[in-house]
Amino acid sequence: MAFVITSPCKGEQAGECVDVCPVDCIAKGPDQFYIDPEVCIDCGACVSVCPVDAIVEEYEMTPDQEPYLEKAEKFFGHM
C-alpha cells in the first residue's frame, strides 16, 4: 500500500511533504504533487505535515479519490 495525494493539493502545492519523505518518492507535477506508489514505504511522514489534509492511504480512498492514484501511476510511468 502507498499514500496518495488527492484534490486538496490541486492549486495549493505547499510542498512540505517533499521535505519529510525519507525515500524521495514525492514529485511536483503540473497541477499537484504526486507520490510514487512503487517507491513509497508507507511511513506516513507526509500525512502529518500536509497543511490541506490531501494525503490518504490507498486503502482508505473513497471512490472519488481513486483517480488520483491512477494520475500518480501515469505521472511516474507505471501504466
PDB file of C-alpha atoms in Angstrom:
ATOM      1  CA  MET A   1       0.000   0.000   0.000  1.00  0.00           C
ATOM      2  CA  ALA A   2       1.014   3.581  -0.551  1.00  0.00           C
ATOM      3  CA  PHE A   3      -0.178   7.048   0.249  1.00  0.00           C
ATOM      4  CA  VAL A   4      -1.996   9.099  -2.378  1.00  0.00           C
ATOM      5  CA  ILE A   5      -2.181  12.879  -2.759  1.00  0.00           C
ATOM      6  CA  THR A   6      -5.737  13.944  -3.565  1.00  0.00           C
ATOM      7  CA  SER A   7      -7.694  17.009  -4.714  1.00  0.00           C
ATOM      8  CA  PRO A   8      -6.939  19.460  -1.865  1.00  0.00           C
ATOM      9  CA  CYS A   9      -3.356  19.637  -3.181  1.00  0.00           C
ATOM     10  CA  LYS A  10      -4.504  20.955  -6.556  1.00  0.00           C
ATOM     11  CA  GLY A  11      -3.692  24.620  -6.619  1.00  0.00           C
ATOM     12  CA  GLU A  12      -2.174  24.558  -3.116  1.00  0.00           C
ATOM     13  CA  GLN A  13       1.084  22.667  -3.757  1.00  0.00           C
ATOM     14  CA  ALA A  14       2.555  23.558  -0.377  1.00  0.00           C
ATOM     15  CA  GLY A  15       5.407  21.032  -0.677  1.00  0.00           C
ATOM     16  CA  GLU A  16       6.131  20.241   2.968  1.00  0.00           C
ATOM     17  CA  CYS A  17       5.595  16.577   2.103  1.00  0.00           C
ATOM     18  CA  VAL A  18       8.634  16.557  -0.183  1.00  0.00           C
ATOM     19  CA  ASP A  19      10.941  17.730   2.601  1.00  0.00           C
ATOM     20  CA  VAL A  20       9.960  14.978   5.060  1.00  0.00           C
ATOM     21  CA  CYS A  21       9.830  11.963   2.726  1.00  0.00           C
ATOM     22  CA  PRO A  22      12.721   9.635   3.639  1.00  0.00           C
ATOM     23  CA  VAL A  23      12.730   7.889   0.245  1.00  0.00           C
ATOM     24  CA  ASP A  24      12.194  10.898  -2.049  1.00  0.00           C
ATOM     25  CA  CYS A  25       9.073   9.431  -3.647  1.00  0.00           C
ATOM     26  CA  ILE A  26       7.150  12.719  -3.935  1.00  0.00           C
ATOM     27  CA  ALA A  27       7.455  14.908  -7.013  1.00  0.00           C
ATOM     28  CA  LYS A  28       5.817  18.115  -8.170  1.00  0.00           C
ATOM     29  CA  GLY A  29       3.577  17.726 -11.189  1.00  0.00           C
ATOM     30  CA  PRO A  30       1.940  20.409 -13.295  1.00  0.00           C
ATOM     31  CA  ASP A  31      -1.088  20.795 -11.011  1.00  0.00           C
ATOM     32  CA  GLN A  32      -0.241  18.971  -7.764  1.00  0.00           C
ATOM     33  CA  PHE A  33       2.343  16.805  -6.016  1.00  0.00           C
ATOM     34  CA  TYR A  34       2.385  13.052  -6.630  1.00  0.00           C
ATOM     35  CA  ILE A  35       3.605  10.087  -4.573  1.00  0.00           C
ATOM     36  CA  ASP A  36       5.247   7.247  -6.486  1.00  0.00           C
ATOM     37  CA  PRO A  37       3.276   4.185  -5.320  1.00  0.00           C
ATOM     38  CA  GLU A  38       6.125   1.845  -6.205  1.00  0.00           C
ATOM     39  CA  VAL A  39       8.665   3.718  -4.063  1.00  0.00           C
ATOM     40  CA  CYS A  40       6.527   4.842  -1.102  1.00  0.00           C
ATOM     41  CA  ILE A  41       7.366   2.884   2.061  1.00  0.00           C
ATOM     42  CA  ASP A  42       4.067   3.792   3.741  1.00  0.00           C
ATOM     43  CA  CYS A  43       5.759   5.590   6.644  1.00  0.00           C
ATOM     44  CA  GLY A  44       3.164   8.366   6.867  1.00  0.00           C
ATOM     45  CA  ALA A  45       5.622  11.205   7.455  1.00  0.00           C
ATOM     46  CA  CYS A  46       3.970  13.234   4.707  1.00  0.00           C
ATOM     47  CA  VAL A  47       0.480  12.993   6.193  1.00  0.00           C
ATOM     48  CA  SER A  48       1.216  14.951   9.348  1.00  0.00           C
ATOM     49  CA  VAL A  49       2.843  17.884   7.534  1.00  0.00           C
ATOM     50  CA  CYS A  50       0.284  18.389   4.759  1.00  0.00           C
ATOM     51  CA  PRO A  51      -1.456  21.692   5.543  1.00  0.00           C
ATOM     52  CA  VAL A  52      -4.539  20.809   3.463  1.00  0.00           C
ATOM     53  CA  ASP A  53      -5.021  17.148   4.513  1.00  0.00           C
ATOM     54  CA  ALA A  54      -4.648  15.981   0.917  1.00  0.00           C
ATOM     55  CA  ILE A  55      -2.788  12.731   1.651  1.00  0.00           C
ATOM     56  CA  VAL A  56      -4.653   9.481   2.314  1.00  0.00           C
ATOM     57  CA  GLU A  57      -3.674   5.836   2.469  1.00  0.00           C
ATOM     58  CA  GLU A  58      -4.504   3.894  -0.665  1.00  0.00           C
ATOM     59  CA  TYR A  59      -6.829   1.500   1.181  1.00  0.00           C
ATOM     60  CA  GLU A  60      -8.747   4.411   2.745  1.00  0.00           C
ATOM     61  CA  MET A  61      -9.506   6.175  -0.542  1.00  0.00           C
ATOM     62  CA  THR A  62     -13.098   6.966  -1.363  1.00  0.00           C
ATOM     63  CA  PRO A  63     -14.346   6.239  -4.888  1.00  0.00           C
ATOM     64  CA  ASP A  64     -13.985   9.910  -5.845  1.00  0.00           C
ATOM     65  CA  GLN A  65     -10.302   9.818  -4.786  1.00  0.00           C
ATOM     66  CA  GLU A  66      -9.360   6.730  -6.813  1.00  0.00           C
ATOM     67  CA  PRO A  67      -8.489   8.716  -9.975  1.00  0.00           C
ATOM     68  CA  TYR A  68      -5.651  10.357  -8.012  1.00  0.00           C
ATOM     69  CA  LEU A  69      -3.866   7.015  -7.653  1.00  0.00           C
ATOM     70  CA  GLU A  70      -4.218   6.500 -11.401  1.00  0.00           C
ATOM     71  CA  LYS A  71      -2.873  10.022 -12.026  1.00  0.00           C
ATOM     72  CA  ALA A  72       0.167   9.249  -9.846  1.00  0.00           C
ATOM     73  CA  GLU A  73       0.802   5.955 -11.630  1.00  0.00           C
ATOM     74  CA  LYS A  74       0.649   7.694 -15.010  1.00  0.00           C
ATOM     75  CA  PHE A  75       2.847  10.558 -13.795  1.00  0.00           C
ATOM     76  CA  PHE A  76       5.587   8.108 -12.758  1.00  0.00           C
ATOM     77  CA  GLY A  77       5.151   5.955 -15.874  1.00  0.00           C
ATOM     78  CA  HIS A  78       3.700   2.867 -14.168  1.00  0.00           C
ATOM     79  CA  MET A  79       0.713   2.494 -16.512  1.00  0.00           C
TER      80      MET A  79
END
